[in-house]
Short mmCIF file of C-alpha atoms (C1' of nucleotides) in Angstrom, two decimals:
data_model
loop_
_atom_site.label_atom_id
_atom_site.label_comp_id
_atom_site.label_asym_id
_atom_site.label_seq_id
_atom_site.Cartn_x
_atom_site.Cartn_y
_atom_site.Cartn_z
CA UNK A 425 -1.04 -23.96 -12.17
CA UNK A 426 1.19 -22.25 -14.67
CA UNK A 427 2.43 -18.96 -13.32
CA UNK A 428 3.62 -15.98 -15.22
CA UNK A 429 4.92 -13.01 -13.34
CA UNK A 430 2.08 -10.68 -12.38
CA UNK A 431 2.93 -7.14 -11.37
CA UNK A 432 2.44 -6.06 -7.78
CA UNK A 433 0.07 -3.35 -8.92
CA UNK A 434 -2.29 -5.98 -10.28
CA UNK A 435 -2.03 -8.14 -7.15
CA UNK A 436 -2.79 -5.20 -4.87
CA UNK A 437 -5.89 -4.38 -6.91
CA UNK A 438 -7.34 -7.88 -6.63
CA UNK A 439 -8.52 -7.51 -3.00
CA UNK A 440 -10.21 -4.26 -3.97
CA UNK A 441 -12.12 -6.01 -6.74
CA UNK A 442 -13.15 -8.61 -4.22
CA UNK A 443 -14.50 -6.01 -1.84
CA UNK A 444 -16.44 -4.32 -4.60
CA UNK A 445 -17.86 -7.62 -5.78
CA UNK A 446 -18.97 -8.35 -2.21
CA UNK A 447 -20.82 -5.04 -2.16
CA UNK A 448 -22.42 -5.77 -5.52
CA UNK A 449 -23.52 -9.22 -4.39
CA UNK A 450 -24.99 -7.75 -1.23
CA UNK A 451 -26.86 -5.24 -3.37
CA UNK A 452 -28.25 -8.05 -5.50
CA UNK A 453 -26.29 -7.19 -8.65
CA UNK A 454 -25.74 -10.33 -10.70
CA UNK A 455 -23.71 -9.09 -13.61
CA UNK A 456 -21.56 -6.09 -14.39
CA UNK A 457 -19.61 -4.75 -17.33
CA UNK A 458 -16.03 -3.55 -17.11
CA UNK A 459 -17.18 -0.02 -17.83
CA UNK A 460 -19.71 0.03 -14.99
CA UNK A 461 -17.22 -1.60 -12.64
CA UNK A 462 -14.64 0.95 -13.68
CA UNK A 463 -17.02 3.81 -13.09
CA UNK A 464 -17.77 2.56 -9.59
CA UNK A 465 -14.14 1.89 -8.69
CA UNK A 466 -12.46 4.80 -10.39
CA UNK A 467 -10.56 2.62 -12.86
CA UNK A 468 -10.66 2.47 -16.65
CA UNK A 469 -12.54 -0.42 -18.24
CA UNK A 470 -9.36 -1.23 -20.13
CA UNK A 471 -7.38 -1.66 -16.97
CA UNK A 472 -10.00 -3.93 -15.48
CA UNK A 473 -10.07 -6.17 -18.53
CA UNK A 474 -6.28 -6.21 -18.66
CA UNK A 475 -6.08 -7.14 -14.99
CA UNK A 476 -8.47 -10.06 -15.33
CA UNK A 477 -6.92 -11.26 -18.55
CA UNK A 478 -3.70 -11.96 -16.65
CA UNK A 479 -5.47 -14.94 -15.15
CA UNK A 480 -7.96 -16.14 -17.71
CA UNK A 481 -11.16 -15.28 -19.51
CA UNK A 482 -13.78 -14.56 -16.90
CA UNK A 483 -16.26 -12.56 -18.93
CA UNK A 484 -18.56 -13.01 -21.84
CA UNK A 485 -18.80 -10.76 -24.86
CA UNK A 486 -21.96 -8.71 -24.98
CA UNK A 487 -22.81 -9.66 -21.40
CA UNK A 488 -20.02 -8.63 -19.06
CA UNK A 489 -19.00 -10.48 -15.92
CA UNK A 490 -21.07 -12.62 -13.62
CA UNK A 491 -20.52 -11.12 -10.20
CA UNK A 492 -20.55 -14.37 -8.23
CA UNK A 493 -18.35 -16.23 -10.72
CA UNK A 494 -15.85 -13.42 -10.93
CA UNK A 495 -15.70 -13.25 -7.15
CA UNK A 496 -14.92 -16.93 -7.01
CA UNK A 497 -12.19 -16.67 -9.64
CA UNK A 498 -10.43 -13.82 -7.88
CA UNK A 499 -10.75 -15.55 -4.52
CA UNK A 500 -9.10 -18.57 -6.01
CA UNK A 501 -6.27 -16.52 -7.50
CA UNK A 502 -5.61 -15.05 -4.06
CA UNK A 503 -5.40 -18.52 -2.60
CA UNK A 504 -8.46 -18.38 -0.35
CA UNK A 505 -9.24 -22.01 -1.15
CA UNK A 506 -5.90 -23.28 0.09
CA UNK A 507 -6.91 -23.69 3.71
CA UNK A 508 -3.93 -21.92 5.14
CA UNK A 509 -3.49 -22.18 8.88
CA UNK A 510 -2.06 -19.47 11.07
CA UNK A 511 -1.08 -18.75 14.64
CA UNK A 512 -1.09 -15.38 16.31
CA UNK A 513 1.87 -14.37 18.43
CA UNK A 514 1.36 -11.62 20.99
CA UNK A 515 -2.12 -11.05 22.40
CA UNK A 516 -1.86 -7.35 23.15
CA UNK A 517 -4.48 -4.89 21.99
CA UNK A 518 -3.87 -5.47 18.31
CA UNK A 519 -3.60 -9.24 18.64
CA UNK A 520 -6.70 -9.33 20.77
CA UNK A 521 -8.55 -7.19 18.25
CA UNK A 522 -7.64 -9.52 15.40
CA UNK A 523 -8.68 -12.63 17.31
CA UNK A 524 -11.96 -11.05 18.39
CA UNK A 525 -13.07 -9.30 15.23
CA UNK A 526 -11.07 -10.28 12.21
CA UNK A 527 -12.63 -13.05 10.15
CA UNK A 528 -9.60 -14.98 9.04
CA UNK A 529 -11.78 -17.70 7.50
CA UNK A 530 -13.28 -15.21 5.06
CA UNK A 531 -9.85 -14.85 3.51
CA UNK A 532 -8.78 -18.47 3.50
CA UNK A 533 -6.98 -18.63 6.83
CA UNK A 534 -7.76 -20.67 9.91
CA UNK A 535 -6.44 -19.40 13.23
CA UNK A 536 -5.37 -22.42 15.28
CA UNK A 537 -3.57 -20.93 18.27
CA UNK A 538 -2.33 -17.79 19.94
CA UNK A 539 0.67 -17.17 22.18
CA UNK A 540 1.40 -14.69 24.91
CA UNK A 541 3.61 -14.14 27.93
CA UNK A 542 0.93 -12.78 30.28
CA UNK A 543 -0.12 -15.36 32.82
CA UNK A 544 -3.70 -14.07 32.97
CA UNK A 545 -3.98 -14.68 29.25
CA UNK A 546 -2.41 -18.13 29.06
CA UNK A 547 -4.88 -20.99 29.11
CA UNK A 548 -7.79 -18.85 28.04
CA UNK A 549 -9.72 -19.39 24.85
CA UNK A 550 -10.65 -16.33 22.83
CA UNK A 551 -13.43 -16.83 20.30
CA UNK A 552 -12.40 -20.46 20.12
CA UNK A 553 -8.68 -19.85 19.81
CA UNK A 554 -6.57 -21.25 22.67
CA UNK A 555 -3.86 -18.99 24.11
CA UNK A 556 -0.64 -20.80 24.98
CA UNK A 557 2.42 -19.74 26.89
CA UNK A 558 5.03 -18.09 24.70
CA UNK A 559 7.49 -20.67 26.05
CA UNK A 560 5.56 -23.35 24.22
CA UNK A 561 5.94 -21.60 20.86
CA UNK A 562 8.66 -23.85 19.44
CA UNK A 563 6.92 -27.04 20.42
CA UNK A 564 3.50 -25.97 19.22
CA UNK A 565 4.89 -24.86 15.88
CA UNK A 566 6.10 -28.41 15.40
CA UNK A 567 2.67 -29.80 16.28
CA UNK A 568 0.50 -27.35 14.41
CA UNK A 569 2.76 -26.64 11.43
CA UNK A 570 1.05 -23.34 10.64
CA UNK A 571 1.63 -21.78 7.24
CA UNK A 572 1.56 -18.26 8.59
CA UNK A 573 2.30 -16.40 11.81
CA UNK A 574 0.56 -13.16 12.69
CA UNK A 575 3.16 -11.19 14.59
CA UNK A 576 1.70 -8.73 17.13
CA UNK A 577 4.39 -8.59 19.79
CA UNK A 578 6.12 -5.39 20.96
CA UNK A 579 8.59 -4.10 18.41
CA UNK A 580 11.67 -4.62 20.56
CA UNK A 581 10.98 -8.36 20.59
CA UNK A 582 10.23 -8.67 16.89
CA UNK A 583 13.63 -9.85 15.76
CA UNK A 584 13.99 -12.16 18.69
CA UNK A 585 10.83 -14.09 17.83
CA UNK A 586 10.93 -13.96 14.02
CA UNK A 587 13.77 -16.50 13.65
CA UNK A 588 11.90 -18.92 15.92
CA UNK A 589 8.95 -18.73 13.54
CA UNK A 590 11.15 -19.36 10.52
CA UNK A 591 12.90 -22.26 12.25
CA UNK A 592 9.47 -23.58 13.15
CA UNK A 593 8.60 -23.88 9.48
CA UNK A 594 6.36 -20.86 9.04
CA UNK A 595 6.20 -19.79 5.39
CA UNK A 596 4.61 -16.39 5.78
CA UNK A 597 4.57 -13.65 8.40
CA UNK A 598 1.88 -11.01 8.73
CA UNK A 599 3.92 -8.42 10.53
CA UNK A 600 2.27 -5.82 12.78
CA UNK A 601 5.39 -4.98 14.78
CA UNK A 602 6.33 -1.86 12.79
CA UNK A 603 9.85 -3.17 12.62
CA UNK A 604 11.60 -4.63 9.62
CA UNK A 605 12.17 -8.34 10.14
CA UNK A 606 15.73 -9.39 9.59
CA UNK A 607 15.04 -12.82 8.12
CA UNK A 608 15.70 -14.26 4.65
CA UNK A 609 12.92 -13.21 2.29
CA UNK A 610 13.60 -15.96 -0.22
CA UNK A 611 12.17 -18.62 2.07
CA UNK A 612 9.59 -16.61 3.98
CA UNK A 613 6.93 -14.28 2.60
CA UNK A 614 6.58 -11.15 4.72
CA UNK A 615 3.63 -8.79 4.60
CA UNK A 616 4.11 -5.70 6.70
CA UNK A 617 1.47 -3.42 8.15
CA UNK A 618 3.08 -0.12 9.02
CA UNK A 619 0.52 2.17 10.60
CA UNK A 620 2.99 5.03 10.59
CA UNK A 621 3.56 4.84 6.83
CA UNK A 622 -0.15 5.24 6.35
CA UNK A 623 -0.49 8.16 8.77
CA UNK A 624 2.51 9.94 7.27
CA UNK A 625 1.02 9.61 3.80
CA UNK A 626 -2.21 11.06 5.18
CA UNK A 627 -0.14 13.92 6.59
CA UNK A 628 1.29 14.60 3.16
CA UNK A 629 -2.00 14.52 1.31
CA UNK A 630 -3.62 16.63 4.01
CA UNK A 631 -0.84 19.22 3.80
CA UNK A 632 -1.24 19.30 0.05
CA UNK A 633 -4.99 19.63 0.38
CA UNK A 634 -4.79 22.46 2.91
CA UNK A 635 -2.21 24.30 0.80
CA UNK A 636 -4.54 24.12 -2.18
CA UNK A 637 -7.45 25.42 -0.15
CA UNK A 638 -5.23 28.23 1.12
CA UNK A 639 -3.95 29.04 -2.36
CA UNK A 640 -7.50 29.32 -3.67
CA UNK A 641 -8.46 31.58 -0.77
CA UNK A 642 -5.44 33.81 -1.41
CA UNK A 643 -6.42 34.11 -5.04
CA UNK A 644 -9.93 35.13 -4.02
CA UNK A 645 -8.62 37.87 -1.77
CA UNK A 646 -6.57 39.42 -4.54
CA UNK B 1309 5.22 26.36 -0.82
CA UNK B 1310 5.08 25.81 -4.55
CA UNK B 1311 3.68 22.39 -5.32
CA UNK B 1312 4.14 20.32 -8.38
CA UNK B 1313 2.32 17.05 -8.66
CA UNK B 1314 4.32 14.26 -7.07
CA UNK B 1315 3.41 10.68 -7.94
CA UNK B 1316 1.85 8.48 -5.31
CA UNK B 1317 4.72 6.03 -5.67
CA UNK B 1318 7.13 8.68 -4.48
CA UNK B 1319 4.89 9.75 -1.59
CA UNK B 1320 4.51 6.18 -0.38
CA UNK B 1321 8.28 5.72 -0.39
CA UNK B 1322 8.93 8.78 1.78
CA UNK B 1323 7.84 7.14 5.06
CA UNK B 1324 10.11 4.21 4.26
CA UNK B 1325 13.07 6.55 3.83
CA UNK B 1326 12.17 8.08 7.17
CA UNK B 1327 12.18 4.71 8.89
CA UNK B 1328 15.52 3.79 7.39
CA UNK B 1329 16.99 7.15 8.40
CA UNK B 1330 15.75 6.57 11.95
CA UNK B 1331 17.58 3.25 11.99
CA UNK B 1332 20.73 4.84 10.61
CA UNK B 1333 20.60 7.61 13.21
CA UNK B 1334 20.14 5.08 15.96
CA UNK B 1335 23.15 3.19 14.63
CA UNK B 1336 25.20 6.38 14.73
CA UNK B 1337 25.51 6.77 10.96
CA UNK B 1338 25.92 10.45 10.11
CA UNK B 1339 26.08 10.42 6.35
CA UNK B 1340 25.11 8.09 3.56
CA UNK B 1341 25.35 7.97 -0.21
CA UNK B 1342 22.46 7.15 -2.50
CA UNK B 1343 24.19 3.91 -3.50
CA UNK B 1344 24.60 2.70 0.06
CA UNK B 1345 21.07 3.74 0.94
CA UNK B 1346 19.86 1.95 -2.17
CA UNK B 1347 21.74 -1.18 -1.24
CA UNK B 1348 20.20 -1.22 2.22
CA UNK B 1349 16.67 -0.49 1.00
CA UNK B 1350 16.59 -2.50 -2.18
CA UNK B 1351 16.23 0.54 -4.43
CA UNK B 1352 18.48 1.89 -7.18
CA UNK B 1353 20.62 4.92 -6.36
CA UNK B 1354 19.03 6.63 -9.36
CA UNK B 1355 15.57 6.22 -7.97
CA UNK B 1356 16.59 7.61 -4.62
CA UNK B 1357 18.18 10.68 -6.16
CA UNK B 1358 15.17 11.17 -8.41
CA UNK B 1359 12.80 10.89 -5.47
CA UNK B 1360 14.63 13.48 -3.40
CA UNK B 1361 15.10 15.82 -6.33
CA UNK B 1362 11.32 16.21 -6.54
CA UNK B 1363 11.57 18.36 -3.44
CA UNK B 1364 14.96 20.04 -3.53
CA UNK B 1365 18.69 19.47 -3.32
CA UNK B 1366 19.38 17.68 -0.07
CA UNK B 1367 22.76 16.17 -0.81
CA UNK B 1368 26.25 17.29 -1.56
CA UNK B 1369 28.43 16.10 -4.40
CA UNK B 1370 31.26 13.89 -3.32
CA UNK B 1371 29.76 13.54 0.16
CA UNK B 1372 26.29 12.12 -0.03
CA UNK B 1373 23.45 12.97 2.33
CA UNK B 1374 23.60 14.03 5.95
CA UNK B 1375 21.31 11.58 7.72
CA UNK B 1376 19.87 14.01 10.27
CA UNK B 1377 19.33 16.79 7.73
CA UNK B 1378 17.71 14.46 5.23
CA UNK B 1379 15.42 13.10 7.93
CA UNK B 1380 14.33 16.60 8.78
CA UNK B 1381 13.67 17.51 5.15
CA UNK B 1382 11.53 14.45 4.53
CA UNK B 1383 9.67 14.94 7.80
CA UNK B 1384 8.87 18.46 6.70
CA UNK B 1385 7.65 17.31 3.29
CA UNK B 1386 5.29 14.89 5.01
CA UNK B 1387 3.91 17.71 7.12
CA UNK B 1388 5.10 16.51 10.52
CA UNK B 1389 5.82 20.11 11.54
CA UNK B 1390 2.26 21.25 10.95
CA UNK B 1391 0.94 20.37 14.40
CA UNK B 1392 -2.11 18.57 13.18
CA UNK B 1393 -4.63 17.64 15.82
CA UNK B 1394 -6.77 14.54 15.80
CA UNK B 1395 -9.54 12.82 17.67
CA UNK B 1396 -10.13 9.10 17.86
CA UNK B 1397 -13.65 7.78 17.40
CA UNK B 1398 -14.40 4.32 18.75
CA UNK B 1399 -12.34 2.95 21.64
CA UNK B 1400 -12.59 -0.74 20.85
CA UNK B 1401 -9.55 -2.95 20.68
CA UNK B 1402 -7.98 -1.15 17.76
CA UNK B 1403 -8.79 2.31 19.06
CA UNK B 1404 -7.51 1.37 22.47
CA UNK B 1405 -4.34 -0.01 20.96
CA UNK B 1406 -3.67 3.18 19.04
CA UNK B 1407 -4.26 5.40 22.08
CA UNK B 1408 -2.07 3.21 24.27
CA UNK B 1409 0.84 2.45 21.97
CA UNK B 1410 0.87 4.59 18.86
CA UNK B 1411 3.01 7.68 19.11
CA UNK B 1412 0.98 10.17 17.14
CA UNK B 1413 3.35 13.01 18.12
CA UNK B 1414 6.23 11.29 16.34
CA UNK B 1415 4.37 11.81 13.10
CA UNK B 1416 3.14 15.35 13.64
CA UNK B 1417 -0.26 14.59 15.14
CA UNK B 1418 -1.60 15.44 18.57
CA UNK B 1419 -4.44 13.32 19.89
CA UNK B 1420 -6.81 15.60 21.79
CA UNK B 1421 -9.83 13.43 22.52
CA UNK B 1422 -11.47 10.06 22.08
CA UNK B 1423 -15.12 9.09 21.83
CA UNK B 1424 -17.02 5.95 22.66
CA UNK B 1425 -20.50 4.68 23.48
CA UNK B 1426 -19.52 2.37 26.35
CA UNK B 1427 -20.42 3.88 29.71
CA UNK B 1428 -17.47 2.24 31.46
CA UNK B 1429 -15.15 3.99 29.02
CA UNK B 1430 -16.68 7.46 29.08
CA UNK B 1431 -15.01 9.89 31.48
CA UNK B 1432 -11.80 7.90 31.62
CA UNK B 1433 -8.47 9.25 30.52
CA UNK B 1434 -6.23 6.90 28.54
CA UNK B 1435 -2.58 7.89 28.42
CA UNK B 1436 -3.68 11.49 28.86
CA UNK B 1437 -6.46 11.39 26.28
CA UNK B 1438 -9.97 12.01 27.66
CA UNK B 1439 -12.74 9.71 26.48
CA UNK B 1440 -16.06 11.46 25.85
CA UNK B 1441 -19.53 10.18 25.19
CA UNK B 1442 -20.20 9.61 21.51
CA UNK B 1443 -23.25 11.84 21.94
CA UNK B 1444 -20.93 14.76 22.53
CA UNK B 1445 -19.11 14.23 19.23
CA UNK B 1446 -20.74 17.09 17.31
CA UNK B 1447 -20.21 19.60 20.10
CA UNK B 1448 -16.64 18.61 20.80
CA UNK B 1449 -15.72 18.79 17.13
CA UNK B 1450 -16.81 22.41 17.21
CA UNK B 1451 -14.68 23.07 20.29
CA UNK B 1452 -11.60 21.13 19.35
CA UNK B 1453 -11.64 21.66 15.59
CA UNK B 1454 -9.45 18.63 14.92
CA UNK B 1455 -7.79 18.33 11.53
CA UNK B 1456 -8.14 14.57 11.45
CA UNK B 1457 -10.40 11.87 12.84
CA UNK B 1458 -9.16 8.35 13.46
CA UNK B 1459 -12.15 6.15 12.76
CA UNK B 1460 -12.16 2.89 14.71
CA UNK B 1461 -15.86 2.17 15.12
CA UNK B 1462 -17.59 -1.03 13.98
CA UNK B 1463 -17.99 -1.15 10.21
CA UNK B 1464 -21.78 -1.03 10.24
CA UNK B 1465 -21.64 2.39 11.86
CA UNK B 1466 -18.93 3.80 9.61
CA UNK B 1467 -21.16 5.63 7.18
CA UNK B 1468 -23.40 6.90 9.93
CA UNK B 1469 -20.53 8.66 11.72
CA UNK B 1470 -18.40 9.76 8.75
CA UNK B 1471 -20.76 12.58 7.66
CA UNK B 1472 -20.82 13.93 11.22
CA UNK B 1473 -17.04 14.21 11.07
CA UNK B 1474 -17.13 16.00 7.74
CA UNK B 1475 -19.86 18.35 8.96
CA UNK B 1476 -17.74 18.94 12.03
CA UNK B 1477 -14.95 20.31 9.86
CA UNK B 1478 -12.57 17.38 9.87
CA UNK B 1479 -10.24 17.54 6.85
CA UNK B 1480 -8.80 14.05 6.98
CA UNK B 1481 -9.98 10.62 8.09
CA UNK B 1482 -7.71 7.74 9.02
CA UNK B 1483 -10.13 4.95 8.38
CA UNK B 1484 -9.82 1.60 10.18
CA UNK B 1485 -13.42 0.49 9.61
CA UNK B 1486 -12.70 -1.71 6.59
CA UNK B 1487 -15.58 -0.04 4.84
CA UNK B 1488 -15.43 2.49 2.04
CA UNK B 1489 -16.59 5.87 3.31
CA UNK B 1490 -19.27 7.41 1.19
CA UNK B 1491 -18.23 11.04 1.58
CA UNK B 1492 -16.92 13.58 -0.95
CA UNK B 1493 -13.20 13.05 -1.46
CA UNK B 1494 -12.59 16.52 -2.86
CA UNK B 1495 -13.04 18.15 0.56
CA UNK B 1496 -11.82 15.35 2.82
CA UNK B 1497 -8.64 13.33 2.56
CA UNK B 1498 -9.22 9.67 3.35
CA UNK B 1499 -6.52 7.17 4.20
CA UNK B 1500 -7.79 3.62 4.51
CA UNK B 1501 -6.24 0.75 6.39
CA UNK B 1502 -7.69 -2.47 5.04
CA UNK B 1503 -6.29 -5.40 6.97
CA UNK B 1504 -7.98 -7.81 4.62
CA UNK B 1505 -6.30 -6.38 1.52
CA UNK B 1506 -2.98 -6.99 3.16
CA UNK B 1507 -3.79 -10.54 4.24
CA UNK B 1508 -5.18 -11.42 0.82
CA UNK B 1509 -2.00 -10.15 -0.82
CA UNK B 1510 -0.04 -12.31 1.60
CA UNK B 1511 -2.21 -15.23 0.55
CA UNK B 1512 -1.33 -14.61 -3.08
CA UNK B 1513 2.40 -14.30 -2.53
CA UNK B 1514 2.37 -17.32 -0.26
CA UNK B 1515 0.52 -19.39 -2.86
CA UNK B 1516 3.01 -18.31 -5.47
CA UNK B 1517 5.90 -19.12 -3.17
CA UNK B 1518 4.57 -22.58 -2.30
CA UNK B 1519 3.90 -23.35 -5.96
CA UNK B 1520 7.47 -22.46 -6.79
CA UNK B 1521 8.81 -24.66 -4.01
CA UNK B 1522 6.59 -27.47 -5.24
CA UNK B 1523 7.67 -26.97 -8.85
CA UNK B 1524 11.32 -27.18 -7.87
CA UNK B 1525 10.67 -30.34 -5.86
CA UNK B 1526 8.84 -31.93 -8.79
CA UNK B 1527 11.76 -31.13 -11.07
CA UNK B 1528 14.12 -32.81 -8.60
CA UNK B 1529 12.05 -35.96 -8.54
CA UNK B 1530 12.15 -36.30 -12.28
"C1'" DT C 1419 44.09 18.25 -6.46
"C1'" DA C 1420 41.74 13.66 -7.26
"C1'" DG C 1421 37.95 10.88 -6.03
"C1'" DA C 1422 33.37 10.55 -4.92
"C1'" DT C 1423 28.85 11.48 -5.50
"C1'" DT C 1424 25.29 14.53 -6.50
"C1'" DG C 1425 21.33 16.54 -9.53
"C1'" DT C 1426 19.55 16.22 -13.97
"C1'" DT C 1427 18.95 14.96 -18.72
"C1'" DA C 1428 18.27 11.13 -21.83
"C1'" DA C 1429 17.11 6.23 -22.58
"C1'" DT C 1430 14.62 2.34 -21.30
"C1'" DC C 1431 11.25 -0.18 -19.43
"C1'" DG C 1432 6.70 -1.28 -17.81
"C1'" DA C 1433 2.01 -0.05 -16.92
"C1'" DT C 1434 -2.07 2.13 -18.46
"C1'" DT C 1435 -5.14 3.45 -22.05
"C1'" DA C 1436 -7.16 3.17 -26.60
"C1'" DA C 1437 -8.80 0.69 -30.41
"C1'" DC C 1438 -10.96 -3.04 -32.61
"C1'" DA C 1439 -11.88 -7.65 -34.31
"C1'" DA C 1440 -14.21 -11.52 -32.27
"C1'" DT C 1441 -18.38 -13.17 -30.44
"C1'" DC C 1442 -22.06 -13.77 -27.17
"C1'" DT D 1244 -30.00 -10.50 -36.26
"C1'" DA D 1245 -28.17 -6.15 -33.99
"C1'" DG D 1246 -26.15 -4.31 -29.94
"C1'" DA D 1247 -23.13 -4.84 -26.35
"C1'" DT D 1248 -19.02 -6.02 -24.48
"C1'" DT D 1249 -15.23 -8.89 -24.16
"C1'" DG D 1250 -10.07 -10.24 -24.80
"C1'" DT D 1251 -6.10 -8.68 -26.99
"C1'" DT D 1252 -3.01 -6.02 -29.82
"C1'" DA D 1253 -1.07 -1.50 -30.51
"C1'" DA D 1254 -0.21 3.24 -28.84
"C1'" DT D 1255 0.63 6.22 -25.18
"C1'" DC D 1256 2.02 7.64 -21.03
"C1'" DG D 1257 4.66 7.65 -16.83
"C1'" DA D 1258 8.08 5.71 -13.86
"C1'" DT D 1259 12.52 3.74 -13.36
"C1'" DT D 1260 17.20 3.34 -14.72
"C1'" DA D 1261 21.45 4.84 -16.89
"C1'" DA D 1262 24.71 8.20 -17.98
"C1'" DC D 1263 27.35 12.20 -17.20
"C1'" DA D 1264 28.57 16.97 -16.48
"C1'" DA D 1265 28.89 19.73 -12.35
"C1'" DT D 1266 31.05 20.23 -8.04
"C1'" DC D 1267 32.05 19.34 -3.27
#
DNA sequence: TAGATTGTTAATCGATTAACAATC
DNA sequence: TAGATTGTTAATCGATTAACAATC
């Protein structure tokens, strides 16, 4: 595939298109125009057509886009057909939640193993995923050669374990530790989930919202 | 407070500044210049100074920024001094994880109650937070008047519960359901955490990365 | 004081929006 | 065919970067 540099903004919108297309499929919608899609997603039709045109010509003049076909194209762009494998490291609450409820396969990932230090966890199988002893991590990485590691260990251990993953050949880390990983980013792709960043942003928007409400009320009183 | 419209890009960077300032504090750094901060964060000094200047003058010519003072200013901007209260709805794995490990107070939120349908959960107290029966949600919202609800229920129930929260006077929802909430956004601030969006983005960047590696290898072979 | 570094204005760059010919 | 809607080029808008006077 020939690759030209696509902006992060575009990339981050692709999963949102996918979710919307899922909804449309579920609702039995077979085709949609950029203007209707824009209306439903709060984007301009122009932006939608620009976004898609980064990757090819997925629509048809006078018709719009076929929902199923468009879904497939975007899925492909995001790499969901690449059969990535992943292992999950740290079966605490978050790790457990992901193993139990998150459908990795829906997004092109297959979860092949999990690792933990707790003896009551080791040897179990959760939803078909075997839990191994953390001590076996190095060896199992060699066996399984996972593309990605899902890192759910306590934050104080994050930078102890991360290098082991990189040494073990992992190419991507989905990082739930809330700590910045101190590993070279030119050989490993890191995707961070920072709950606190999200909550702090909510705090800002909420403050703004409440100030506006208050300002309107003050104006009323005058 | 007088408010001018600040771009989302700036808002989303503020929590990252806060994290970096925490690290610097912990490392005993008392002051820092925009250029050094930029170097450490991968931003230009210009951008950093522009970002801060949206909110005031926090630095000093010839000196830079005082780490502790800057931290406090940014915290304030994000509303962490507003003593927001929140309740958590749905004590599954994710909900449980947040109650057990997430330090809401660090970010200006106080968790006052949790709700669940499971009888073995109801009546318990987790890390000081009482768990009530989901049936009591309406009543307790009236009593507690929380600013925010943390929504951790299964996705198929998301849009059943969301209106109850809004009716109950909640002004913000931290949404972990992976489903778009169908409630008016002009009266309620919604902050979504979509795990799948993050994993799909990782899939894209990983695909791109592997293609580049492959392309380089192919070039070598020639 | 001299050097460093800010806050801010101006310049550049990139992303979004608008417009329209192509065409289904 | 006529109407609808795309893909793409051009115009606009906003965000980032550069430059520099102000000043600690």
